[in-house]
Structure formats: C-alpha cells, structure tokens
Amino acid sequence: MPKIIDAKVIVTSPGRNFVTLKIITEDGVYGLGDATLNGRELSVASYLQDHVVPCLIGRDAHRIEDIWQYLYKGAYWRRGPVTMSAIAAVDTALWDIKGKLAGLPVYQLLGGASRESVMVYGHANGASIEDTVAVALDYQRQGYKAIRIQCGVPGMASTYGVSKDKYFYEPADADLPTENVWNTSKYLRVVPELFKAAREALGWDVHLLHDIHHRLTPIEAGRLGKDMEQYRPFWLEDATPAENQEAFKLIRQHTTTPLAVGEIFNSIHDCRELIENQLIDYIRATVVHAGGISHLRKIANLADLYQVRTGCHGATDLSPVCMAAALHFDLSVPNFGVQEYMRHTPETDAVFPHAYTFADGAMHPGEAPGLGVDIDEDLAAQYEYNRAFLPVNRLEDGTMFNW
Ligand SMILES: O=C(O)C(=O)C[C@H](O)[C@H](O)CO
Ligand SMILES: [Mg+2]
C-alpha cells in the first residue's frame, strides 16, 4: 500500500496568498491539494499543520473515503470553511496520488469524460457600462461563450467585481480590511441598463452572467430578476445571503431568472434545502472549500436528482491546484453547467505549472496522470506570506453590510 510518510503545508504569495498541501508516500509519489481560504489562509495552514498532518502519517493513501470520514467525524467540531478547506486539501491530494499510481488523469477515475471540454466564463468589468461592454467584446473575440459582466455604479466609489485591472481581479487588497460603501437603489438602477447595452453589443448567442454578491434582500432580488428576464441572464449569482435557504422561495415567486449560489458553502448541508426545493439552478460549491472532490461529487449527485447543474467558483484566490481538480470534476460530472475561470497571473502560473489548457471558450484538464499540476517549491519559497484581508462593506449611514 502507498503509505503516507510525510505531508507539507506550503504557504506562498506570488501576488496573492496560497496554501498548498503536499502529501508524500513512501515510494516518493506525492499529491497536491489547494487549502487557500482568502483572507484567512493561516487558519487553514495551522489546522492542517497542527491537527491534520500528524494523523495522516502511516495511513494508506488509497483510502480516500476512510481518511475523509476520519477527518470529518474525528474532528467532533464539524463543518465550517476552515475545517472543510483542510479536509478538501487532503482529499484532493489523495486523488492526485491515486491518479499518479494508476497512471490515469483523475477524471478517468471519476467515471471518465462526459464531454469533450469544459465551458468556462470570463470576467468583464469596468467603471462604466461602456467600459464593461468593451471588455466583454474582447472576451467574445477571445472565444468565450460565457462572460460575467460587472460595472461601476454612479455615485458609488466602488462595487463588487470592478477593479482597476481589467483582467486580474484580486479583492484581498490590504493589510487590514478596506471599507467599501454600498447603496442598493443606485445599484438596482444600473444592472438592467448594463445587460441592455451588453445584449445590443454582443447579441444573444453569448451567455451573460452577473454576481450580486450577497447584497440584496429576497424581494429586491425578485425585483432585479424580473427586470432582467428580457435580457436572458445565464444566472444571477449570490442574490441574497444564503444562510436562510428558505429566502430563495421569495425570489422564485417573482422571477424565472436562473439563480446560482454556493461559492461560500462548505458542505452538502448548506445547499440541501435549496437543491431539494429547486430554489436554485446552479450550485457553486468548490473543490477547495467544500470538502474536496469526494464531497463535491456528493453535492453534484444530489443536485442531479433535481436538475440543478454545477457552476463551480473559480476566482484567482482558488489556486491552479484547485482549478486543475475542478476541471477533472467538471469533465466527468453529468450535470455540468459552467466553470468560472479567472486567469491567474504569470507569477502564479510559474509557481504552479499545470497541464490544463484554454481554447475557444473552454478548458481541458489534460491527460497527465493525477491532477496534472505541480508546485515549484524553490520558486514558492521566494514569495513570503503577505497578510491581506477581503474588504468590508457599509451602507452610506455606516451600517455594517454584506461585502
Ligand atoms: O468569483 C466570484 O464569483 C466571487 O464572488 C469572488 C469572491 O469575491 C472571492 O473569491 C472571495 O475571495
Ligand atoms: Mg461570486
């Protein structure tokens, strides 16, 4: 059996912080797992180093499900983003090892390919509607079949998803949280106008997506969804905070606009009611934050029963290790919807060489055994950890709000 003899937690910051778990077996085969939790990276690094790694040594790397159950049930304190990101990293690394030992890409171990490639969506953003549409046209020219569009709101200094840089969006931007200010009514006026302009410029053959980022009440989301129906959005994402899964019933009563949620979910329990009551159309849970490939497959299998499709989160704070794992998952899962793809910077790609490719609006994980991603530890060591918080959001009167 491939006995685990060591495991390393590698924290590196090529432009932004990443946490990577490397599990090594006695015959030298190793696997990688992403453990990055944006703004709380060191919590997961410590959880792994201090509470998980000691329990892995000597175990059979082939026993993925048993180790998953051991880490989940054995912790006593179940679920939560830190715990489930740590378990995810172990799970992902063990799938990487299993693939390498079998000489097969992980997607082949997951049931083989269910499609030729994985449709991804890009991110067009700009200070104005015109700027955003211009960037969206560029993504369309690059071959993207799906584009998320986010624009600035007149009278607001900042809003979610709009950055100075057109192509590399990283919200964790300061040593202490940046304070943003929010105004819902100004926002609600702009988004339908953005989609009207985008449809006029890009036509109807491209999927257009938008991320509300947890900032509306259910009835406000119902209003926006209804206003947007004429522009056929592919989805409205994170329409309202989803701790109260029931809230989505109110949105559903008012609009047929498809809904996506779940990038901050970390277990099947966060999404069960939403899926079973068909309150959403896409589930955004990810490999790195929802317990790894093994648990994400269980979420996808539940979703499949209710015609809910996957739409995994894929922002730049999910490392290339997670992107590689997500693509193997996406290629094989029957109820695939779309994969988010925010390109990493060249520095990040150099630290994490990978086999996955992009062409004509779609991606493929490649045929390398395992996940097809590696980490250059010498290069990684050159990038010191650099504390960075996600912003916080307040209303104009100072009330603390959702970022
Ligand atoms: O990519 C998205 O849809 C996001 O909402 C990005 C998140 O704000 C980001 O991953 C938080 O770290
Ligand atoms: Mg989002």
Coordinates of N, CA, C and O and ligand atoms in Angstrom, one line a residue, residues 38 121 123 148 160 171 211 213 237-238 263 284 313 315 317-318 340 342 390 403, ligand 1:
N38 N -9.4 32.7 1.2 CA -9.0 34.1 1.1 C -9.2 34.9 2.3 O -10.3 35.0 2.8
Y121 N -16.4 30.7 -18.0 CA -16.8 32.1 -18.2 C -15.7 33.0 -17.8 O -15.0 32.7 -16.8
H123 N -14.5 37.3 -17.2 CA -15.0 38.4 -16.3 C -14.7 39.7 -16.9 O -13.6 40.2 -17.0
R148 N -19.1 37.0 -17.5 CA -19.7 37.7 -16.4 C -19.5 39.2 -16.6 O -18.4 39.6 -16.9
Y160 N -18.7 45.6 -6.1 CA -18.1 44.2 -6.2 C -17.7 43.9 -7.7 O -18.5 44.2 -8.6
P171 N -9.6 40.8 -4.8 CA -10.3 41.7 -3.9 C -9.5 41.9 -2.5 O -9.7 42.8 -1.8
D211 N -23.0 38.8 -10.8 CA -22.8 38.4 -9.4 C -23.3 39.5 -8.5 O -22.7 40.6 -8.5
H213 N -23.5 39.2 -5.3 CA -22.5 39.1 -4.2 C -23.2 39.4 -2.9 O -22.7 40.2 -2.0
E237 N -26.1 35.6 -9.5 CA -25.3 34.8 -8.5 C -25.4 35.5 -7.2 O -25.4 36.7 -7.0
D238 N -25.5 34.6 -6.1 CA -25.5 35.1 -4.7 C -26.4 36.3 -4.6 O -26.1 37.4 -4.1
E263 N -20.7 29.6 -3.5 CA -19.2 29.6 -3.5 C -18.7 29.7 -2.1 O -17.6 29.2 -1.9
R284 N -22.6 26.4 -6.8 CA -21.3 27.0 -7.0 C -20.2 26.4 -6.1 O -19.1 26.9 -6.1
H313 N -17.2 27.8 -8.5 CA -16.4 29.0 -8.2 C -15.0 28.8 -8.7 O -14.5 27.7 -8.6
A315 N -12.4 31.8 -8.8 CA -11.7 33.1 -8.8 C -10.2 32.9 -8.5 O -9.7 31.7 -8.2
D317 N -8.4 33.5 -6.1 CA -7.9 33.0 -4.8 C -8.1 31.5 -4.6 O -7.9 31.0 -3.6
L318 N -8.6 30.8 -5.7 CA -8.5 29.4 -5.7 C -7.3 29.0 -6.6 O -7.3 29.5 -7.8
E340 N -16.2 28.7 -13.6 CA -15.7 30.0 -13.5 C -14.2 30.0 -13.8 O -13.5 29.1 -13.3
M342 N -11.0 32.6 -13.8 CA -10.3 33.9 -13.6 C -8.9 33.5 -13.8 O -8.3 32.8 -13.0
L390 N -9.9 40.6 2.9 CA -11.0 41.0 2.0 C -11.6 42.3 2.5 O -11.6 42.5 3.7
W403 N -20.3 42.2 2.2 CA -19.4 42.5 1.1 C -19.6 41.6 0.0 O -19.8 40.4 0.2
Ligands
LIG1 O1 -15.7 34.8 -8.3 C1 -16.7 35.1 -7.7 O2 -17.9 34.9 -8.1 C2 -16.6 35.8 -6.4 O3 -17.6 36.1 -5.8 C3 -15.2 36.1 -5.9 C4 -15.1 36.2 -4.4 O4 -15.4 37.5 -4.0 C5 -13.7 35.9 -4.0 O5 -13.4 34.6 -4.4 C6 -13.6 36.0 -2.5 O6 -12.3 35.6 -2.1

